[in-house]
PDB file of C-alpha atoms in Angstrom:
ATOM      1  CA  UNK A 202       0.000   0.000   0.000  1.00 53.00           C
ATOM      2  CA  UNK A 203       2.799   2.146  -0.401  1.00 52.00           C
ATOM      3  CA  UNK A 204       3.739   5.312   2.116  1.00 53.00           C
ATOM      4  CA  UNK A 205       0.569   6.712   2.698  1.00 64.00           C
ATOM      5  CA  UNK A 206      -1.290   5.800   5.762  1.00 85.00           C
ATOM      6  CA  UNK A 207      -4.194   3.508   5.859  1.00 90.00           C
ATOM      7  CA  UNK A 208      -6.237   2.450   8.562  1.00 93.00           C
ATOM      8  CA  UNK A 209      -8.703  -0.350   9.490  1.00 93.00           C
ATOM      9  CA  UNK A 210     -11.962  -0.620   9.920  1.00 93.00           C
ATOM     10  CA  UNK A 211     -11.717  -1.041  13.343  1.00 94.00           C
ATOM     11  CA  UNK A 212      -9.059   1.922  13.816  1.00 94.00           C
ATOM     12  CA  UNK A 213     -11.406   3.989  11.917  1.00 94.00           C
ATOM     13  CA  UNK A 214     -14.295   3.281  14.237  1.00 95.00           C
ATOM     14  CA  UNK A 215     -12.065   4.220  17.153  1.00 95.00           C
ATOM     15  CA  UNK A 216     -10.628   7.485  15.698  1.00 93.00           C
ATOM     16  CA  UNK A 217     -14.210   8.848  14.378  1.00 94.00           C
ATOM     17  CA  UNK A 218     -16.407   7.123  17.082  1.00 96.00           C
ATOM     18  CA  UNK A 219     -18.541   5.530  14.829  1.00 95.00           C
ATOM     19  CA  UNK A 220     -19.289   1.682  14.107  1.00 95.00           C
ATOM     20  CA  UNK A 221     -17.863  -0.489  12.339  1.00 95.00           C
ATOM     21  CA  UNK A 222     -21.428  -1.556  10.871  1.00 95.00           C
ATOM     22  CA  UNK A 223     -22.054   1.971  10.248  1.00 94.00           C
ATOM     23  CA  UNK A 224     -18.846   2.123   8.061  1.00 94.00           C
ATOM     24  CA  UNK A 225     -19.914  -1.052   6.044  1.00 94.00           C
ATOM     25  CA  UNK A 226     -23.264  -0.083   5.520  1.00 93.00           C
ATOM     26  CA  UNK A 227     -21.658   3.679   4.451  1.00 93.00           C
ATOM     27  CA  UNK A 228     -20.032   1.704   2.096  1.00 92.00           C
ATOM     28  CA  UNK A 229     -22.784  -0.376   0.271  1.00 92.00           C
ATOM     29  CA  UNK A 230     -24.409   2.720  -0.031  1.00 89.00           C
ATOM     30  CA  UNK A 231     -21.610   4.708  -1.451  1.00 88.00           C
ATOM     31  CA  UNK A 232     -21.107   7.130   1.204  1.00 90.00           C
ATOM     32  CA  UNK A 233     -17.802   6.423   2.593  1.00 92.00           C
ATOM     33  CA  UNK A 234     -16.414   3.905   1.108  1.00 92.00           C
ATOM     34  CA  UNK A 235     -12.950   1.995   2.046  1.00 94.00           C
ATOM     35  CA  UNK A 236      -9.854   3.140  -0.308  1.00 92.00           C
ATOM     36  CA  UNK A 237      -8.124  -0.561  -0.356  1.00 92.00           C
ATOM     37  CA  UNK A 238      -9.593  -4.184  -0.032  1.00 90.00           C
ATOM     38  CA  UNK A 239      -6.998  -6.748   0.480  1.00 88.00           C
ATOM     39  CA  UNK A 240      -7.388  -9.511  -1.973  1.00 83.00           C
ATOM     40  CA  UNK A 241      -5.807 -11.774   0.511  1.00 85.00           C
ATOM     41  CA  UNK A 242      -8.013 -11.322   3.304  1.00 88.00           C
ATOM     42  CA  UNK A 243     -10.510  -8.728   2.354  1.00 85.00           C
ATOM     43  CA  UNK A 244      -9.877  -6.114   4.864  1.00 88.00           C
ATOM     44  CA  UNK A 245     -10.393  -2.295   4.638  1.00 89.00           C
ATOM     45  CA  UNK A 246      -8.158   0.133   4.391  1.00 94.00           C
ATOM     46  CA  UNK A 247      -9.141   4.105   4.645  1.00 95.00           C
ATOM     47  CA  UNK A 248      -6.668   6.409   3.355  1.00 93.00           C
ATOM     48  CA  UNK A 249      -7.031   9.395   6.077  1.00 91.00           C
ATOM     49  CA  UNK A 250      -8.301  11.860   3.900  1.00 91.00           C
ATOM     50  CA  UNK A 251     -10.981   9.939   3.531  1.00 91.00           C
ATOM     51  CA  UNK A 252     -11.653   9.801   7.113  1.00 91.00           C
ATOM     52  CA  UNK A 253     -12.354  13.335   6.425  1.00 91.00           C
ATOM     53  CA  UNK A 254     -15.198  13.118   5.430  1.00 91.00           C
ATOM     54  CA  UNK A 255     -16.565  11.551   8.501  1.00 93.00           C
ATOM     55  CA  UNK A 256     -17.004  14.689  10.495  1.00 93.00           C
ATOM     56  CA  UNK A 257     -18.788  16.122   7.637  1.00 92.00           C
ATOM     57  CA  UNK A 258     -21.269  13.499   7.560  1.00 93.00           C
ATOM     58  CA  UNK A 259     -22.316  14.271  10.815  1.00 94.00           C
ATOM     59  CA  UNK A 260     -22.419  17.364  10.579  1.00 94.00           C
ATOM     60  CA  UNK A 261     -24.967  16.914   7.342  1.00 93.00           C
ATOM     61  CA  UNK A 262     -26.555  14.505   9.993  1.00 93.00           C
ATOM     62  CA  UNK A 263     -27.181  17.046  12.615  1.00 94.00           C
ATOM     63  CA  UNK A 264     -28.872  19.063   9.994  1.00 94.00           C
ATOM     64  CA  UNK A 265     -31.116  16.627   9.437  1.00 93.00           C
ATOM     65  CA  UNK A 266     -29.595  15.526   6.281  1.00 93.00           C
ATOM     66  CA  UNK A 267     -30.541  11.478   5.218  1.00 91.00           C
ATOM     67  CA  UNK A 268     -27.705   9.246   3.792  1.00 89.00           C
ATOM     68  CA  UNK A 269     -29.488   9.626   0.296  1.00 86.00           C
ATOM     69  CA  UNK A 270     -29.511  12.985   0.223  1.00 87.00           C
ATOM     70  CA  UNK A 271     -25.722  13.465   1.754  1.00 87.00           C
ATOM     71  CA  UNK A 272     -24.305  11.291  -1.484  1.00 82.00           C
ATOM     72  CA  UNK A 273     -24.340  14.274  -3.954  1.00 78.00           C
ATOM     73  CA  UNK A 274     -23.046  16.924  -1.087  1.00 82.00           C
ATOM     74  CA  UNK A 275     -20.200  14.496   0.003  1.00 78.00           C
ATOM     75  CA  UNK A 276     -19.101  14.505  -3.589  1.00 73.00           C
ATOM     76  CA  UNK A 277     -17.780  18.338  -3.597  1.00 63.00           C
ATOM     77  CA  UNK A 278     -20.739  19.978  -5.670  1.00 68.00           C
ATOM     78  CA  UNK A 279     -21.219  23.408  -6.765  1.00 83.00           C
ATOM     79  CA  UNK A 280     -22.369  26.594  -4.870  1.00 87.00           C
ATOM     80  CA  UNK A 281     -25.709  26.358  -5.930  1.00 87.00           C
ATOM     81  CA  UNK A 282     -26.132  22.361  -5.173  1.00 84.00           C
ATOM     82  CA  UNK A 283     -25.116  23.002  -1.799  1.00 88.00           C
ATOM     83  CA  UNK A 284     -27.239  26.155  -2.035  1.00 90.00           C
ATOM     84  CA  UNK A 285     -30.107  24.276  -3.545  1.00 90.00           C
ATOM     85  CA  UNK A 286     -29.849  21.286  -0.983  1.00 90.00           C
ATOM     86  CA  UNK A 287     -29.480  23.808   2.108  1.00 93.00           C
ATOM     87  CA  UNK A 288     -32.648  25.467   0.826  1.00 94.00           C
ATOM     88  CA  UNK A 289     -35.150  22.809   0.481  1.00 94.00           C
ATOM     89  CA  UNK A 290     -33.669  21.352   3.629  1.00 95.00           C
ATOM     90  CA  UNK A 291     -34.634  24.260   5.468  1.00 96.00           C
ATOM     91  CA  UNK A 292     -38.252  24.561   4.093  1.00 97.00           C
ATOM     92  CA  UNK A 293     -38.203  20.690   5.526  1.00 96.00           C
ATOM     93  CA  UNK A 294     -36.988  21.177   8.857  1.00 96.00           C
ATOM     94  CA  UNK A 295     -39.299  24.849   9.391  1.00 96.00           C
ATOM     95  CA  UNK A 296     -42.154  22.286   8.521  1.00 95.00           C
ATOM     96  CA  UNK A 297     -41.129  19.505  11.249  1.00 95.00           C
ATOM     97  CA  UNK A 298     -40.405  22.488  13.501  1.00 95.00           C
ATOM     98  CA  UNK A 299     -43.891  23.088  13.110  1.00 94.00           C
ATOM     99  CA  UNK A 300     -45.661  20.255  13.827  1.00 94.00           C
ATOM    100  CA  UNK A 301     -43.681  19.672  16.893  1.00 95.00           C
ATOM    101  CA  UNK A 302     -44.406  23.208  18.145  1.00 95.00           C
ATOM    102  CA  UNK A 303     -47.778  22.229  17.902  1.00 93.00           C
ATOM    103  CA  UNK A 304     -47.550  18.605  18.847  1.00 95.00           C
ATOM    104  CA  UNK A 305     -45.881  20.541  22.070  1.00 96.00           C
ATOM    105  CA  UNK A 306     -48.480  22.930  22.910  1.00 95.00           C
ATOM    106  CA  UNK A 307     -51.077  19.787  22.547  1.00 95.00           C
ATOM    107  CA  UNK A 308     -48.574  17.464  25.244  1.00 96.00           C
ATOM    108  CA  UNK A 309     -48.637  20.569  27.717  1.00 97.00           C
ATOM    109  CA  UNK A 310     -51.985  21.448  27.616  1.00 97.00           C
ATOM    110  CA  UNK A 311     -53.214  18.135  28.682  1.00 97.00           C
ATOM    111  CA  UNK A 312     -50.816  17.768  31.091  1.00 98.00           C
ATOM    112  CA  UNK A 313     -51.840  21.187  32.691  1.00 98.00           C
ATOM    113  CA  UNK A 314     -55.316  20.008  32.752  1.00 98.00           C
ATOM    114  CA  UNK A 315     -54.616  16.868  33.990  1.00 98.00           C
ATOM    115  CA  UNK A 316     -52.802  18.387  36.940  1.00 98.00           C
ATOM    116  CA  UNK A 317     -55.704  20.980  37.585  1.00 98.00           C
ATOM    117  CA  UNK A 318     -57.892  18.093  37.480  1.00 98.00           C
ATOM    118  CA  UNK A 319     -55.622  16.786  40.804  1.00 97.00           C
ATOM    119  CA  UNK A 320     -55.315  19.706  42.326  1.00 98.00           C
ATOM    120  CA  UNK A 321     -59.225  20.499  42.695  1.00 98.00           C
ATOM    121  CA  UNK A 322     -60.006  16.585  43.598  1.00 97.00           C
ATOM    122  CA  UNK A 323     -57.000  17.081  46.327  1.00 97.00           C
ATOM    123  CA  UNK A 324     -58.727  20.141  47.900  1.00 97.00           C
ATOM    124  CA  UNK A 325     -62.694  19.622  47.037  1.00 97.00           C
ATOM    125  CA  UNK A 326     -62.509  22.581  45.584  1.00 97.00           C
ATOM    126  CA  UNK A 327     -66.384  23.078  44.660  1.00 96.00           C
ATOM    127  CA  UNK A 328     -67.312  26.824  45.720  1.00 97.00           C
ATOM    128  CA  UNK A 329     -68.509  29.303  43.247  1.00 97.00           C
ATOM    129  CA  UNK A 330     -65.671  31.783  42.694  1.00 97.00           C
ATOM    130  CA  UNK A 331     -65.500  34.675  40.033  1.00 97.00           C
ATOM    131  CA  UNK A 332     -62.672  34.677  37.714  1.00 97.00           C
ATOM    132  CA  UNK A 333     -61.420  36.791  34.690  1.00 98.00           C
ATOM    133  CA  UNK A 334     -61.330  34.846  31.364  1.00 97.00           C
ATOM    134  CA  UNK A 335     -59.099  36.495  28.420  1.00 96.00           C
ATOM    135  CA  UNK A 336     -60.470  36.668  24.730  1.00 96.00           C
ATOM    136  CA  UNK A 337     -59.410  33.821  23.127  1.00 96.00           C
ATOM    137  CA  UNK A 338     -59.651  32.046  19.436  1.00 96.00           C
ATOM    138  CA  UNK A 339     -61.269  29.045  19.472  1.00 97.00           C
ATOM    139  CA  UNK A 340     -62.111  26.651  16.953  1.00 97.00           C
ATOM    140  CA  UNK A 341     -65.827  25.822  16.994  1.00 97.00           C
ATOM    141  CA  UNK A 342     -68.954  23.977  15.247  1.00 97.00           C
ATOM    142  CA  UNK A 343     -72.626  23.954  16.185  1.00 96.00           C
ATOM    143  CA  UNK A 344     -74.398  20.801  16.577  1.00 95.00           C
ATOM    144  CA  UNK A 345     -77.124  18.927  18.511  1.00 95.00           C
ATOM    145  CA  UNK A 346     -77.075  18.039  21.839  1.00 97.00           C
ATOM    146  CA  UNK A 347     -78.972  15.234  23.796  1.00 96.00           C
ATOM    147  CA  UNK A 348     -77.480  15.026  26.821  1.00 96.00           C
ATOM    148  CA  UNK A 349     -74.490  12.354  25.775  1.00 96.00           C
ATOM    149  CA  UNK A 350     -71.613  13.285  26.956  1.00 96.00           C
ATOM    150  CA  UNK A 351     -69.640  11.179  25.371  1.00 95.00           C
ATOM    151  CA  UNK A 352     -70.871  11.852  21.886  1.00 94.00           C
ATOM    152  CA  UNK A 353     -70.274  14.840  22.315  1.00 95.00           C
ATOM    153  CA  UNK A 354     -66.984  15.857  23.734  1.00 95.00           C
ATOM    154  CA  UNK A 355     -65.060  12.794  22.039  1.00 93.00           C
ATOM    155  CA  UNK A 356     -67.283  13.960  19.098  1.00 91.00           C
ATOM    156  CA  UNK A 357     -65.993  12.095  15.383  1.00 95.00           C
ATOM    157  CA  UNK A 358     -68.183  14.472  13.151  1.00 96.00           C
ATOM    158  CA  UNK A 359     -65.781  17.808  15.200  1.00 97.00           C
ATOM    159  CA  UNK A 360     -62.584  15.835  14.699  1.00 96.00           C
ATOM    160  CA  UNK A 361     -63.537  14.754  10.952  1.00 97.00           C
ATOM    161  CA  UNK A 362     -64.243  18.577  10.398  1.00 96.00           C
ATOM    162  CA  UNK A 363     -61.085  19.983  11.835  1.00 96.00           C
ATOM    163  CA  UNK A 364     -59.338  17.523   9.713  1.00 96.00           C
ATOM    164  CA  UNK A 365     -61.404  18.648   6.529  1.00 95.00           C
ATOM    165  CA  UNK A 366     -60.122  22.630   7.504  1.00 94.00           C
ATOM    166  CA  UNK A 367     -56.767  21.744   8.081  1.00 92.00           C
ATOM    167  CA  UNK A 368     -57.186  22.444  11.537  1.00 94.00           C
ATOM    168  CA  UNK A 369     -54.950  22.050  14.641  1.00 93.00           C
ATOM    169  CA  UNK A 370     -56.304  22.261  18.437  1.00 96.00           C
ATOM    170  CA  UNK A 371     -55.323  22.086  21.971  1.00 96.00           C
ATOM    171  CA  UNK A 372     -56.521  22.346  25.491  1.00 96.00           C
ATOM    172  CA  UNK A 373     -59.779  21.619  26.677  1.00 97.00           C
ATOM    173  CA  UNK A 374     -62.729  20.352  24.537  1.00 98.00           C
ATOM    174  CA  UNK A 375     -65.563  23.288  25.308  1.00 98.00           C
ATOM    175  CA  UNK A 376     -69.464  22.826  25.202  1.00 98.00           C
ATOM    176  CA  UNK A 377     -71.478  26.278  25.202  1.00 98.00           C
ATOM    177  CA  UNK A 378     -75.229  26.223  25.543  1.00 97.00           C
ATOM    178  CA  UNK A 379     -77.508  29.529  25.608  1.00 95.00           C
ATOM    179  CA  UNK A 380     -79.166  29.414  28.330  1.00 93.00           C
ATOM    180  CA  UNK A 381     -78.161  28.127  32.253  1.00 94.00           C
ATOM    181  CA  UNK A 382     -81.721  26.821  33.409  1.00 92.00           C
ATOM    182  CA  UNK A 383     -82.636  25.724  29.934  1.00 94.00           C
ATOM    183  CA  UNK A 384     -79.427  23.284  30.475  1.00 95.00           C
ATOM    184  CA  UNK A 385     -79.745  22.429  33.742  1.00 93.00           C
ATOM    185  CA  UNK A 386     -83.544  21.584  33.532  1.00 93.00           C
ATOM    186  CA  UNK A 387     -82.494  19.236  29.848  1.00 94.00           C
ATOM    187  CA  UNK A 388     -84.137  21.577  27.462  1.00 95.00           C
ATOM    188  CA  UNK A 389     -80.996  22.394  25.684  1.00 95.00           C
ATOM    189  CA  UNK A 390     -81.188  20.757  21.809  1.00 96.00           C
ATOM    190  CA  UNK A 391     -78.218  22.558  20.728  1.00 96.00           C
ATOM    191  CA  UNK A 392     -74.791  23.531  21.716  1.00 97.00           C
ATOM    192  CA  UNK A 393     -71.299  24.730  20.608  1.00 97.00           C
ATOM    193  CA  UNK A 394     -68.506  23.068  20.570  1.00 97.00           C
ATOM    194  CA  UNK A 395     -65.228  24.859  21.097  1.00 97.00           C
ATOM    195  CA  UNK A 396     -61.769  23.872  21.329  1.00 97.00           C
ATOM    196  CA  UNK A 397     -58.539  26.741  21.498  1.00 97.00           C
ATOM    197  CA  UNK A 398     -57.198  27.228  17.988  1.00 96.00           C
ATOM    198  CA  UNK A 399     -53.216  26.434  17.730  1.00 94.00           C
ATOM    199  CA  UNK A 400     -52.610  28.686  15.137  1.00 91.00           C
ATOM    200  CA  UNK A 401     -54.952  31.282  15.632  1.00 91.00           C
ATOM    201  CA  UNK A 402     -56.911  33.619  12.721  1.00 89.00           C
ATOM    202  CA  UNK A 403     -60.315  34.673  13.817  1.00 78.00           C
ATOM    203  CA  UNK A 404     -60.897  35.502  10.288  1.00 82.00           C
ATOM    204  CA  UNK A 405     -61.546  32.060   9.450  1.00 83.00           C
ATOM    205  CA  UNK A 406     -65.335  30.710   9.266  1.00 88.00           C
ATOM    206  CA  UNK A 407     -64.222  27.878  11.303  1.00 94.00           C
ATOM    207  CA  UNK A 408     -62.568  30.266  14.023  1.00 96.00           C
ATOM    208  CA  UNK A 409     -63.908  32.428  16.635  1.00 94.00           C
ATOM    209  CA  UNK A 410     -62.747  35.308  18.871  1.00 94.00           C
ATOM    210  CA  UNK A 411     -63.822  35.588  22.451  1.00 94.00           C
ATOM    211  CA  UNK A 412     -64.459  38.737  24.165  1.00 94.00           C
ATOM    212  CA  UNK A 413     -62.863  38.862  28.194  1.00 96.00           C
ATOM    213  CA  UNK A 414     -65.135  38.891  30.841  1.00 94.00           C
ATOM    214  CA  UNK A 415     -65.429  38.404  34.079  1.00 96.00           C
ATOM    215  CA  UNK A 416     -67.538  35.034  34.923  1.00 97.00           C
ATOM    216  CA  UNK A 417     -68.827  32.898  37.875  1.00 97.00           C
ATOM    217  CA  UNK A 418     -66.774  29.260  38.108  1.00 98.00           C
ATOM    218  CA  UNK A 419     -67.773  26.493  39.769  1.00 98.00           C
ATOM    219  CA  UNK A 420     -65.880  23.038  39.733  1.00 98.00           C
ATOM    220  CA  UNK A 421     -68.179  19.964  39.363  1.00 98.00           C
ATOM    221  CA  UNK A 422     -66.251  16.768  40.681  1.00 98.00           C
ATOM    222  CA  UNK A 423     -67.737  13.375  39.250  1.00 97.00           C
ATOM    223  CA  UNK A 424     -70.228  12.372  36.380  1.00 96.00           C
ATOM    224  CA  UNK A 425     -72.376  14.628  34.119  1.00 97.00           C
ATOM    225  CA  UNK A 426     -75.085  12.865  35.287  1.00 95.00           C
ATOM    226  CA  UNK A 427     -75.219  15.119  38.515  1.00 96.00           C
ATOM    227  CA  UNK A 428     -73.791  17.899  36.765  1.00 97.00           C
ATOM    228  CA  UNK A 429     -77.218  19.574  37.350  1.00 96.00           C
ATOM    229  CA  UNK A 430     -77.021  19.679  41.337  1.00 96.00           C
ATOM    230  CA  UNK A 431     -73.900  21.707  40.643  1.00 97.00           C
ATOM    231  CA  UNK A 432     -75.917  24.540  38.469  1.00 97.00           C
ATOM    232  CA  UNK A 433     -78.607  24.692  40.993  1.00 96.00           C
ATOM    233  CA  UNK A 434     -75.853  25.786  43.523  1.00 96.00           C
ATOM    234  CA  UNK A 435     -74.188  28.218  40.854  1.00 96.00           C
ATOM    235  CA  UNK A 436     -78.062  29.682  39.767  1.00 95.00           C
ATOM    236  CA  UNK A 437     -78.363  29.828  43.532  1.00 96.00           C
ATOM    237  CA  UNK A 438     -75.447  31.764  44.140  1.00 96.00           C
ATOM    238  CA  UNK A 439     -76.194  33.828  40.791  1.00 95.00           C
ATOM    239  CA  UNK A 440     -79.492  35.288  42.425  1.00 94.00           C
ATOM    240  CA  UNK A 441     -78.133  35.833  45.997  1.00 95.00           C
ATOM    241  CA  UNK A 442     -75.463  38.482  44.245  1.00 95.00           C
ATOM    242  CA  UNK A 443     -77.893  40.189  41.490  1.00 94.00           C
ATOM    243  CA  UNK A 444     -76.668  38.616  38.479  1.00 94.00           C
ATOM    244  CA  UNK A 445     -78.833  36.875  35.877  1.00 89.00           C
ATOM    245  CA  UNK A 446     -79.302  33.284  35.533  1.00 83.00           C
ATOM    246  CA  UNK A 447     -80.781  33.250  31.846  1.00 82.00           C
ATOM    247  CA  UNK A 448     -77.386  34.199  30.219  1.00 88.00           C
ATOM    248  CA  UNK A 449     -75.087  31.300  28.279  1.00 94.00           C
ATOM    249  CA  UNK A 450     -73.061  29.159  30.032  1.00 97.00           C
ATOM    250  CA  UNK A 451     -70.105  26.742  29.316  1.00 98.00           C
ATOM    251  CA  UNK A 452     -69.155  23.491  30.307  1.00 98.00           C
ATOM    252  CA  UNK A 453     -64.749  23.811  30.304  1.00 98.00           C
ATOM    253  CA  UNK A 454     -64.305  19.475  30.326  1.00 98.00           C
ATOM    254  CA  UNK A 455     -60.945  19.707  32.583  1.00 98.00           C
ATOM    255  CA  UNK A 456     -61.057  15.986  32.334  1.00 98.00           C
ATOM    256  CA  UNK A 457     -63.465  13.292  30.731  1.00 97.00           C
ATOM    257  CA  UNK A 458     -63.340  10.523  28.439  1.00 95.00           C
ATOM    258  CA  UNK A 459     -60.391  12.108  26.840  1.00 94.00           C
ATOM    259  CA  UNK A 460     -58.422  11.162  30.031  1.00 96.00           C
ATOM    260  CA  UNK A 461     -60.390   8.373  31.692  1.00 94.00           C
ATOM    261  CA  UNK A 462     -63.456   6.141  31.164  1.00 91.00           C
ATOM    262  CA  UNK A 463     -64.169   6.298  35.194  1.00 95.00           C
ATOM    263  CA  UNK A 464     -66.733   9.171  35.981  1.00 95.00           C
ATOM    264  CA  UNK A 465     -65.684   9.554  39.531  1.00 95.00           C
ATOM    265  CA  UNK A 466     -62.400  11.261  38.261  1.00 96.00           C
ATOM    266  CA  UNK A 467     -64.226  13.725  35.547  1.00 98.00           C
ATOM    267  CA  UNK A 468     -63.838  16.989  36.440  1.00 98.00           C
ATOM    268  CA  UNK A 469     -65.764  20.034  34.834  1.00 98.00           C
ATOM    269  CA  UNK A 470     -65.833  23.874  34.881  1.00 98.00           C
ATOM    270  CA  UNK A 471     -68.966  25.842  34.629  1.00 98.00           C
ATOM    271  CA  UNK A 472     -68.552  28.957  33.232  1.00 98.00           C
ATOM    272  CA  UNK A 473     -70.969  31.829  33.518  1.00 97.00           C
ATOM    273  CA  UNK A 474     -70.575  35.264  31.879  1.00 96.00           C
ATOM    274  CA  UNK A 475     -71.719  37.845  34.729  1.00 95.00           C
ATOM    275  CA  UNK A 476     -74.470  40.231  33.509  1.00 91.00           C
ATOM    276  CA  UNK A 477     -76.177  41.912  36.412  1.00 89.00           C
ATOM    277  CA  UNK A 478     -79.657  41.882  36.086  1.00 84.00           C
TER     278      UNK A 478
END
């Protein structure tokens, strides 16, 4: 082989921590490939300016470069290859940067539910309180309502028409019915269901702004099925302070079927504008 220096596989796994399997399988591919075979035994040889090219590799790698697309950039190209490459690679990456901003806003919104889910089990927390709620885009559709829950917070016609707009949401699924007695007493045939939009635009069809207001909350611990022994405490509370009980409320589903099939651990937020009378 000459004066120049060669190395092994192995030697070359050791100097550029990389494997040796990753080295042969660089090599079927036409990556990196070995500069001498021995015809007596069949080993590899790298000349080290080869090795070279190892670094760069990874560095391609870190960029989120696959082997296919690394074959033409190892090879030395042109300004505008590289250019070209660079480009389209970061059109890709601002894309998967993108879905796993939103695929984190999804992950931490549950998990902050979740946790206020705990925290008002822990402490029985089940007083009405008033609370400021901020304007907020939500996603929403009208449809019927028969008092099944299930149907309709894990609702397949609202997740079939999200997908149809192209639509991504988070936090809490939201159910908003006109009038507080007409739900509590089961006279409510319609509602709205709202879920926060993750990248808002209000001027959508499909997308709503909310105004701020200040609203009476009340936490309902357990099944919807009792859900109405919480509003008589809230309409209750809503007369003793001068405030009227025919105005919209919303049901905020902190945690439901999404989270768990066992009723005992549902947790809900009623949510009452405050209009005096």
């Amino acid at each position: 082989m000459g004066s120049r220096q060669y190395y092994t596989i192995g030697e070359v796994s050791k100097m550029c921590n990389i494997s040796t399997k990753a080295l042969r399988y660089y090599d079927k591919i036409g990556i990196i490939s070995p500069d001498v075979i021995s015809e007596e035994n069949g080993y590899r040889y790298y000349d080290r300016k080869t090795l070279l090219n190892v670094p760069v590799l990874k560095y391609y790698k870190q960029m989120g470069f696959k082997l296919e697309e690394m074959q033409e950039l190892l090879e030395g190209s042109s300004y505008q290859t590289v250019r070209h490459c660079l480009h389209d690679k970061l059109d890709e990456l601002k894309v998967q940067m993108k879905e796993l901003q939103d695929s984190l806003i999804a992950a931490q919104d549950w998990y902050n539910l979740v946790h206020e889910a705990e925290l008002v089990v822990q402490n029985n927390i089940r007083d009405v309180s008033v609370k400021y709620v901020p304007g907020l885009v939500f996603c929403f559709m009208d449809q019927e309502f028969a008092y099944d829950y299930i149907e309709s917070i894990i609702n397949i016609s609202w997740t079939n028409y999200l997908e149809e707009h192209a639509e991504q949401i988070t936090g809490p699924v939201i159910l908003g019915f006109q009038n507080v007695r007409e739900k509590r007493e089961g006279a409510c045939k319609r509602c709205t269901i709202m879920q926060q939009a993750v990248t808002p635009d209000a001027r959508k069809g499909i997308q709503i702004q909310t105004s701020a207001a200040m609203a009476a909350s009340v936490y309902h611990i357990g099944g919807h099925d009792t859900i109405g022994e919480t509003y008589e405490r809230l309409e209750q509370w809503l007369s003793q302070h001068g405030y009227d009980c025919g105005t919209r409320c919303f049901e905020r589903y902190v945690v439901d079927y999404w989270t768990t099939r066992n009723p005992e651990e549902f947790v809900t937020e009623i949510l009452v504008p405050l209009r005096k009378i």
